[in-house]
Amino acid sequence: MNRSPQSGPAPAPCGPPRAGRGATRCGACPPVRQNLRMGIVAGLDSSPDSTRIVVCDADTGAVLRQGYAPHPTEGGEGRPSDVDPQAWLLSLGDAAGGGLLEGVRAIGVCAQQHALVPLDGQGGTVRPALVGGDKRAQSAAVDLIDRLGGREVWAKEVGCVPQAAQPVAKLRWLARAEPDAAQRTACVVGAHDWLVWQLLGRPARRTTDRGAASGTGYWSAAAGSYRPELVELALGHQVALPEVLGPAEPAGTTPEGLLISAGTGETMAAAFGLGIGLGDAVVSLGASGSVMAVHHEALVDSTGMITSLADATGMHLPVVHTLNAVRTLRGTAELLGVDLEGLSELATKSTPGSHGLVLLPYLEGERTPHLPHTAGTLTGLRRESMKPEHLARAAFEGMLCGLADALDVLRGRGVAVRRVFLLGAAAELPAVQAAAPALLGARVVVVQPADYAALGAARQAAWALGVSEGTLSPSSPPQWPAPSMQIFEPGDELPVGQAVRQQYTTVRDQIHPDAFSATVQ
């Protein structure tokens, strides 16, 4: 494995918007005025726990100031899945304190995805917002799948299969659990939609963007339009939905003259902040995992393993989720009585293949492949393999092979993957960095930690500002430098990684022979 710190190429200035690839402007682009400085912009990221703000030079992307504030812990009836949206505004005000936004000309807003804010006819909240992976909506998601005719129908109609976290499932839960609140609901918006609306002074027009809309379960990335009949299927009646804006289109201007861009979801903003483009994939290492890549078209997947999302530039972000990533490492570390750093140190004392140990990391069941009721499996136990370092290595290899399975789902649909960005604290572990390139079969990039979602929101604000002033094209986002990064090459270890993958695949197919047997269409 070869490793080198460097910066990636600058984003493309023209053609189909695709951040992260260098190019020169072509004659097909509309003329823009050159060498005019736009000033400063801000990006706001309202995550589940806090608000982060970055203030950037609109032309260079240089971070000038930063702000942070946690979200209030009270409110929402004391339940983590119920949050008073006013808490987001309070946190925003605290993060922007001390004149942080002085001189800012435009703001981009991104926020936690899957939040559902039900509004009445006067724009008041019917109840606290439903946020996160709301387990109360699990049966509602299953009900919706059955009512429309199964997983394949949902995948074909809207590009995803309902999950408990998605707004469409939360609407169904609301209709069943709180029918009075459901009946009073006249409009539904997401977290970033609501914040943009508040910043603009609560105008009659409510907006969102294609990225956030694509995660609702009732907007089709392939068709580029809402499916209002799915809202009615879930809630029992039609409601107003926010207008879906284009990537560089502003949502409006505040009474003070501050431009507010379309905004987007956190995932899309982070991808835009990272500057990923065609040929790039992002592997997120949380308790669960996800693999997403930039693609030129929406993917319809009859198995439901691919969630077809839109990005913040006009492209698409097909995503494949796994239920077991770092939770696999943490469980193994607890078993061995070490922390994650200690587990990594142990793993580096073993060798590829873990002396024959194979861990299928399906500790919470699994989403890719679709094995919701299974459990993890450890095979290959022999006297010589029963050592802590081999179990530690098997945990890392199992986690990465599970993510490689998810990556192969995308590759099997023609998605090019030349670079893989690893995100999450576990990406810094030496055992991950050593094994990932060969197991994922690609160059691996670990970027310097930063508020990439907020940076992506700021970059979107600069784009909208530039378009409004004629200094940027609607098809060409601003060229901000790529983040500092370390690059790890598979090199000569690629055949070794392929052998480990084959060992893992053989065990997986023996124990779960039909796991990947369905044809992806």
XYZ file of C-alpha atoms in Angstrom:
521
model
C 0.000 0.000 0.000
C 1.355 3.409 -0.989
C 0.393 6.463 0.994
C 0.841 10.128 0.171
C -0.692 13.385 1.406
C -1.940 15.651 -1.356
C -4.809 17.769 -2.556
C -7.189 16.618 -5.267
C -8.062 18.407 -8.493
C -10.266 21.456 -8.583
C -13.974 21.104 -9.412
C -15.028 21.356 -13.047
C -16.021 24.831 -14.175
C -18.410 23.764 -16.962
C -20.347 20.948 -18.559
C -22.641 18.700 -16.511
C -22.005 19.843 -12.947
C -19.621 17.411 -11.338
C -17.462 18.593 -8.496
C -13.967 17.234 -8.220
C -12.774 17.045 -11.862
C -10.553 19.572 -13.583
C -11.496 21.066 -16.959
C -11.489 24.276 -18.944
C -14.568 26.269 -19.849
C -16.152 25.313 -23.149
C -17.855 27.506 -25.728
C -21.261 26.053 -24.870
C -21.325 27.778 -21.470
C -23.181 31.095 -21.270
C -20.874 34.093 -20.953
C -20.009 35.208 -17.452
C -18.260 38.272 -16.170
C -14.734 37.509 -15.042
C -12.483 38.779 -12.250
C -15.268 40.206 -10.118
C -14.980 39.296 -6.460
C -18.212 38.227 -4.808
C -17.298 38.836 -1.177
C -18.120 36.359 1.575
C -20.788 33.706 2.044
C -21.849 31.406 4.857
C -22.815 27.758 5.099
C -25.057 26.546 7.896
C -25.313 22.888 8.918
C -28.135 22.082 11.336
C -27.336 18.518 12.375
C -29.347 16.467 14.905
C -27.160 17.717 17.765
C -25.804 21.132 16.831
C -25.507 23.994 14.388
C -22.202 24.673 12.655
C -21.553 27.734 10.534
C -18.604 28.456 8.282
C -18.005 31.858 6.694
C -15.992 31.594 3.496
C -14.501 33.736 0.783
C -16.949 33.188 -2.071
C -14.215 33.114 -4.713
C -11.568 30.947 -3.055
C -13.515 28.914 -0.508
C -11.098 29.938 2.250
C -12.712 29.623 5.693
C -12.659 33.004 7.411
C -14.759 32.404 10.537
C -16.622 29.561 12.206
C -19.443 29.256 14.698
C -20.898 26.397 16.721
C -23.769 25.881 19.155
C -25.390 22.719 20.516
C -29.104 22.236 20.142
C -31.165 22.681 23.321
C -31.776 19.353 25.022
C -35.259 20.091 26.283
C -38.474 20.209 24.243
C -40.102 17.719 21.930
C -42.026 16.108 24.800
C -38.744 14.687 26.067
C -38.520 12.101 23.283
C -35.493 12.046 20.941
C -37.743 11.472 17.913
C -39.800 14.608 18.688
C -38.087 17.989 18.435
C -39.508 21.502 18.556
C -38.119 23.164 15.389
C -37.670 26.369 17.366
C -34.675 24.619 18.960
C -32.969 24.748 15.571
C -33.518 28.499 15.362
C -32.229 29.049 18.897
C -29.087 27.081 18.096
C -28.657 28.999 14.839
C -28.843 32.300 16.713
C -26.274 31.152 19.250
C -23.898 29.868 16.562
C -24.158 33.141 14.649
C -23.527 35.296 17.709
C -20.753 37.835 18.049
C -21.172 39.262 14.566
C -20.210 36.015 12.829
C -22.353 36.818 9.789
C -21.271 40.429 9.451
C -20.615 41.230 5.791
C -22.054 37.948 4.527
C -23.905 38.308 1.223
C -25.459 34.851 0.875
C -26.236 31.851 3.075
C -26.644 28.194 2.199
C -28.521 25.924 4.582
C -28.199 22.186 4.984
C -29.784 20.160 7.721
C -30.412 16.704 9.062
C -32.212 14.506 6.599
C -35.460 12.652 7.182
C -36.873 15.265 9.572
C -40.585 15.841 9.029
C -42.201 19.126 10.064
C -46.020 19.036 9.750
C -47.586 22.493 9.365
C -51.183 23.643 9.611
C -52.923 25.998 7.215
C -51.451 29.067 8.947
C -47.870 27.740 8.927
C -47.799 26.733 12.578
C -46.348 23.397 13.640
C -49.057 20.799 14.190
C -46.775 18.875 16.542
C -43.036 18.630 17.204
C -40.929 17.576 14.232
C -40.360 13.856 13.750
C -36.622 13.319 13.313
C -34.021 10.606 12.895
C -34.526 6.866 12.576
C -37.865 6.853 14.368
C -38.450 3.246 15.431
C -42.115 4.040 16.030
C -42.514 4.174 12.239
C -41.095 0.718 11.529
C -44.475 -0.967 11.265
C -45.757 2.014 9.268
C -42.978 1.463 6.713
C -43.890 -2.215 6.396
C -47.546 -1.251 6.022
C -46.708 1.161 3.187
C -44.634 -1.458 1.392
C -47.551 -3.875 1.484
C -50.183 -1.282 0.541
C -48.372 -0.328 -2.678
C -47.611 -3.902 -3.680
C -44.157 -4.756 -2.346
C -40.524 -3.661 -2.357
C -40.081 -3.912 -6.129
C -43.021 -1.588 -6.785
C -41.666 1.057 -4.424
C -38.176 0.805 -5.923
C -39.605 1.268 -9.402
C -42.051 4.040 -8.538
C -39.924 6.269 -6.323
C -36.369 4.893 -6.247
C -36.347 3.548 -2.697
C -38.128 1.180 -0.340
C -39.699 2.883 2.707
C -37.658 2.812 5.895
C -38.701 3.989 9.345
C -36.528 7.099 9.059
C -38.129 8.417 5.878
C -40.806 11.113 5.984
C -43.251 8.944 4.027
C -43.179 6.337 6.818
C -43.492 9.034 9.475
C -46.569 10.394 7.718
C -48.099 6.935 7.826
C -47.288 6.653 11.535
C -48.841 10.076 12.138
C -52.053 9.060 10.387
C -52.320 5.897 12.476
C -51.088 7.134 15.872
C -52.226 10.768 15.902
C -55.156 11.073 13.483
C -56.210 14.501 14.765
C -52.727 15.920 14.113
C -52.663 14.219 10.725
C -55.987 15.762 9.790
C -54.757 19.257 10.705
C -51.605 18.851 8.612
C -51.861 21.047 5.516
C -48.181 21.164 4.475
C -45.104 19.059 5.187
C -41.514 20.282 4.977
C -38.080 19.043 5.998
C -35.608 20.576 8.425
C -33.656 22.627 5.896
C -36.881 23.673 4.151
C -38.274 25.002 7.431
C -35.087 26.881 8.317
C -34.883 28.524 4.890
C -38.538 29.535 5.194
C -37.882 31.078 8.600
C -34.802 32.975 7.394
C -36.837 34.428 4.533
C -39.518 35.681 6.898
C -42.081 32.889 6.378
C -43.183 33.819 2.840
C -46.153 32.227 1.088
C -43.738 30.238 -1.087
C -42.002 27.267 0.535
C -39.067 25.597 -1.178
C -36.700 22.650 -1.022
C -34.099 21.166 -3.374
C -33.921 17.922 -5.326
C -31.385 16.419 -2.924
C -33.564 16.763 0.164
C -36.722 15.905 -1.788
C -35.195 12.639 -2.996
C -34.942 11.361 0.575
C -38.616 11.819 1.427
C -39.979 8.643 -0.159
C -42.496 10.610 -2.229
C -40.243 12.342 -4.781
C -38.748 10.354 -7.651
C -35.151 11.176 -8.596
C -35.644 9.368 -11.916
C -38.749 11.369 -12.856
C -37.645 14.542 -11.080
C -41.083 15.050 -9.598
C -43.268 14.427 -6.557
C -45.554 11.449 -6.242
C -48.419 13.135 -4.360
C -50.506 9.963 -4.431
C -47.904 8.382 -2.122
C -48.388 11.222 0.350
C -52.115 10.546 0.237
C -51.460 6.823 0.642
C -49.446 7.552 3.784
C -51.364 10.424 5.388
C -54.855 9.865 4.058
C -55.179 13.196 2.259
C -53.240 15.575 0.050
C -51.036 18.319 1.486
C -48.969 21.174 0.077
C -45.355 20.255 -0.701
C -42.422 22.661 -1.076
C -41.358 23.733 -4.546
C -38.217 21.902 -5.714
C -35.503 24.354 -6.794
C -32.568 23.797 -9.130
C -29.010 23.515 -7.746
C -27.982 27.155 -8.331
C -31.433 28.679 -7.895
C -31.942 30.951 -4.871
C -34.815 30.361 -2.479
C -35.183 34.098 -2.046
C -33.802 37.194 -0.383
C -34.277 38.262 3.224
C -35.782 41.666 4.032
C -32.207 42.799 4.711
C -31.119 41.802 1.195
C -29.297 38.569 2.109
C -29.564 35.906 -0.591
C -30.578 32.439 0.616
C -29.700 29.557 -1.713
C -31.844 26.466 -2.259
C -30.182 24.510 0.544
C -30.024 20.701 0.674
C -29.662 17.678 2.937
C -26.516 16.994 4.950
C -25.417 14.080 2.768
C -25.665 16.102 -0.431
C -23.982 19.126 1.151
C -21.085 17.008 2.432
C -20.593 15.491 -1.029
C -20.546 19.003 -2.523
C -18.146 20.216 0.163
C -15.803 17.303 -0.483
C -15.865 18.027 -4.207
C -16.591 14.465 -5.283
C -17.454 13.778 -8.900
C -17.876 10.985 -11.408
C -15.603 8.077 -10.501
C -15.741 8.886 -6.771
C -17.505 6.964 -4.030
C -17.892 7.808 -0.357
C -17.901 5.132 2.343
C -19.250 6.400 5.661
C -18.104 4.505 8.731
C -20.661 5.063 11.456
C -22.260 2.455 13.694
C -23.948 1.472 10.452
C -22.396 2.113 7.083
C -23.257 3.575 3.715
C -21.703 3.662 0.272
C -22.658 6.358 -2.197
C -21.259 7.436 -5.530
C -21.805 10.153 -8.096
C -23.619 8.904 -11.200
C -25.052 10.541 -14.283
C -28.510 9.003 -13.932
C -30.925 7.702 -11.319
C -30.769 3.949 -10.765
C -33.942 1.900 -10.479
C -33.165 -1.178 -8.385
C -35.896 -3.796 -8.073
C -34.171 -5.382 -5.060
C -34.444 -2.151 -3.064
C -30.795 -2.252 -2.037
C -30.035 0.994 -3.875
C -31.643 4.194 -2.666
C -31.792 6.584 -5.603
C -30.956 10.061 -4.317
C -30.251 13.284 -6.169
C -27.209 15.418 -5.358
C -26.765 19.179 -5.009
C -25.350 19.748 -8.498
C -27.812 18.151 -10.903
C -26.251 14.687 -10.791
C -27.341 11.611 -8.814
C -26.161 9.893 -5.629
C -27.109 6.212 -5.550
C -26.649 4.970 -1.986
C -26.375 1.487 -0.527
C -26.723 1.103 3.246
C -25.397 -1.538 5.609
C -26.516 -1.969 9.199
C -23.136 -3.041 10.544
C -19.950 -1.027 10.315
C -18.217 0.381 13.394
C -20.662 -1.452 15.670
C -18.844 -4.594 14.464
C -15.539 -3.145 15.647
C -16.949 -1.937 18.952
C -18.522 -5.309 19.706
C -15.264 -7.099 19.011
C -13.297 -4.577 21.045
C -15.591 -5.093 24.047
C -15.205 -8.840 23.706
C -11.408 -8.489 23.740
C -11.355 -5.841 26.474
C -9.758 -3.073 24.378
C -10.808 0.205 22.756
C -10.913 0.809 19.007
C -7.299 1.954 18.912
C -6.285 -1.166 20.794
C -8.313 -3.323 18.428
C -6.532 -1.722 15.480
C -3.156 -2.361 17.086
C -4.076 -6.014 17.644
C -5.273 -6.406 14.057
C -2.003 -5.162 12.624
C -0.241 -8.069 14.388
C -2.222 -10.544 12.298
C -1.988 -11.154 8.554
C -4.473 -10.823 5.670
C -7.078 -13.557 5.925
C -6.876 -13.631 9.749
C -5.479 -17.188 9.745
C -8.737 -18.435 8.247
C -11.131 -16.605 10.567
C -14.106 -15.061 8.771
C -16.607 -12.821 10.512
C -19.908 -12.135 8.756
C -20.734 -8.876 10.537
C -24.536 -9.134 10.490
C -24.866 -8.304 14.182
C -28.081 -6.293 13.793
C -29.428 -8.266 10.884
C -28.434 -6.719 7.573
C -29.872 -4.435 4.925
C -27.325 -5.252 2.182
C -27.858 -8.093 1.580
C -31.491 -8.069 2.759
C -31.229 -10.311 5.821
C -33.223 -8.443 8.478
C -33.555 -11.345 10.912
C -30.137 -12.989 10.702
C -27.172 -12.781 13.101
C -23.425 -12.538 12.738
C -21.297 -15.606 12.101
C -17.687 -16.458 13.002
C -16.150 -19.368 11.099
C -12.714 -20.905 10.574
C -11.921 -21.546 14.226
C -8.810 -23.650 14.632
C -6.385 -23.836 17.485
C -3.839 -21.655 15.695
C -6.435 -19.026 14.763
C -7.878 -18.623 18.272
C -5.827 -15.581 19.184
C -6.966 -12.008 19.896
C -5.055 -10.517 16.979
C -6.733 -12.819 14.448
C -10.226 -12.065 15.786
C -9.404 -8.358 15.688
C -8.248 -8.631 12.075
C -11.350 -10.661 11.159
C -13.552 -7.875 12.543
C -11.893 -5.249 10.330
C -11.944 -7.535 7.299
C -15.587 -8.482 7.912
C -16.671 -4.863 8.192
C -14.767 -3.838 5.053
C -15.910 -6.876 3.054
C -19.513 -6.047 3.970
C -18.972 -2.517 2.670
C -17.236 -3.931 -0.412
C -20.386 -5.984 -1.053
C -22.356 -2.726 -0.961
C -19.861 -1.068 -3.295
C -20.182 -3.992 -5.715
C -23.952 -3.436 -5.868
C -23.202 -0.035 -7.392
C -20.427 -1.356 -9.622
C -22.816 -4.003 -10.887
C -25.052 -1.211 -12.178
C -22.258 0.424 -14.140
C -21.218 3.005 -11.533
C -17.535 3.837 -12.023
C -15.474 3.761 -8.818
C -11.873 4.902 -9.090
C -11.510 6.631 -5.724
C -13.158 5.816 -2.397
C -13.387 8.536 0.244
C -13.490 7.090 3.767
C -15.406 9.225 6.269
C -15.810 8.816 10.016
C -13.461 8.578 12.966
C -12.724 4.908 12.202
C -11.157 6.000 8.895
C -8.169 7.189 10.938
C -7.476 3.720 12.361
C -4.283 2.172 10.907
C -5.963 -1.216 10.476
C -8.680 0.362 8.305
C -6.192 2.316 6.212
C -3.999 -0.757 5.726
C -6.778 -3.122 4.618
C -9.293 -0.887 2.847
C -7.546 -0.267 -0.519
C -7.072 -3.937 -1.347
C -10.486 -5.038 -0.026
C -12.408 -2.210 -1.696
C -10.353 -2.578 -4.865
C -9.699 1.127 -5.343
C -7.568 4.066 -4.333
C -8.664 5.133 -0.844
C -8.787 8.770 0.236
C -8.870 9.949 3.855
C -9.510 13.671 4.058
C -8.557 16.076 6.788
C -11.469 16.437 9.243
C -13.618 19.497 8.505
C -17.239 20.629 8.491
C -17.809 19.430 4.926
C -21.596 19.722 5.070
C -21.355 23.370 6.130
C -18.670 23.941 3.491
C -20.933 22.426 0.857
C -23.765 24.716 1.939
C -21.421 27.729 1.692
C -20.272 26.632 -1.756
C -23.890 26.410 -2.861
C -24.482 29.939 -1.526
C -21.506 31.192 -3.536
C -22.877 29.459 -6.633
C -26.329 31.014 -6.283
C -24.779 34.418 -5.585
C -22.516 34.162 -8.617
C -25.383 33.166 -10.893
C -27.522 36.030 -9.608
C -24.719 38.484 -10.390
C -23.719 36.967 -13.726
C -20.261 35.856 -12.599
C -21.019 32.113 -12.623
C -22.954 29.799 -14.903
C -25.903 27.781 -13.549
C -24.111 24.678 -14.862
C -20.737 25.477 -13.257
C -20.252 25.555 -9.484
C -17.468 27.740 -8.063
C -14.020 26.192 -8.236
C -13.010 25.744 -4.616
C -9.840 23.806 -3.761
C -10.181 20.142 -2.846
C -9.528 19.248 0.809
C -6.171 18.084 2.091
C -6.075 14.317 1.906
C -4.047 11.174 2.338
C -4.179 8.671 -0.500
C -3.708 4.929 -0.029
C -3.123 2.771 -3.095
C -3.888 -0.976 -3.298
C -0.599 -1.535 -5.114
C 0.811 -5.031 -4.985
C -1.615 -5.995 -2.204
C -4.623 -6.048 -4.539
C -4.381 -9.823 -5.268
C -4.141 -10.475 -1.523
C -7.262 -8.394 -0.970
C -9.081 -10.299 -3.696
C -8.175 -13.570 -1.980
C -9.554 -12.309 1.343
C -12.744 -11.166 -0.412
C -13.098 -14.613 -1.976
C -12.650 -16.285 1.429
C -15.381 -14.001 2.831
C -17.702 -14.498 -0.155
C -17.396 -18.279 0.030
C -18.499 -18.289 3.674
C -21.285 -15.777 3.005
C -22.680 -17.807 0.120
C -22.505 -21.066 2.089
C -24.455 -19.659 5.026
C -26.747 -17.310 3.083
C -26.851 -18.830 -0.417
C -29.642 -16.581 -1.708
C -28.411 -13.319 -0.203
C -27.396 -11.767 -3.524
C -29.311 -14.071 -5.842
C -31.958 -11.501 -6.843
C -31.243 -9.831 -10.154
C -30.680 -6.095 -9.915
C -32.593 -4.336 -12.683
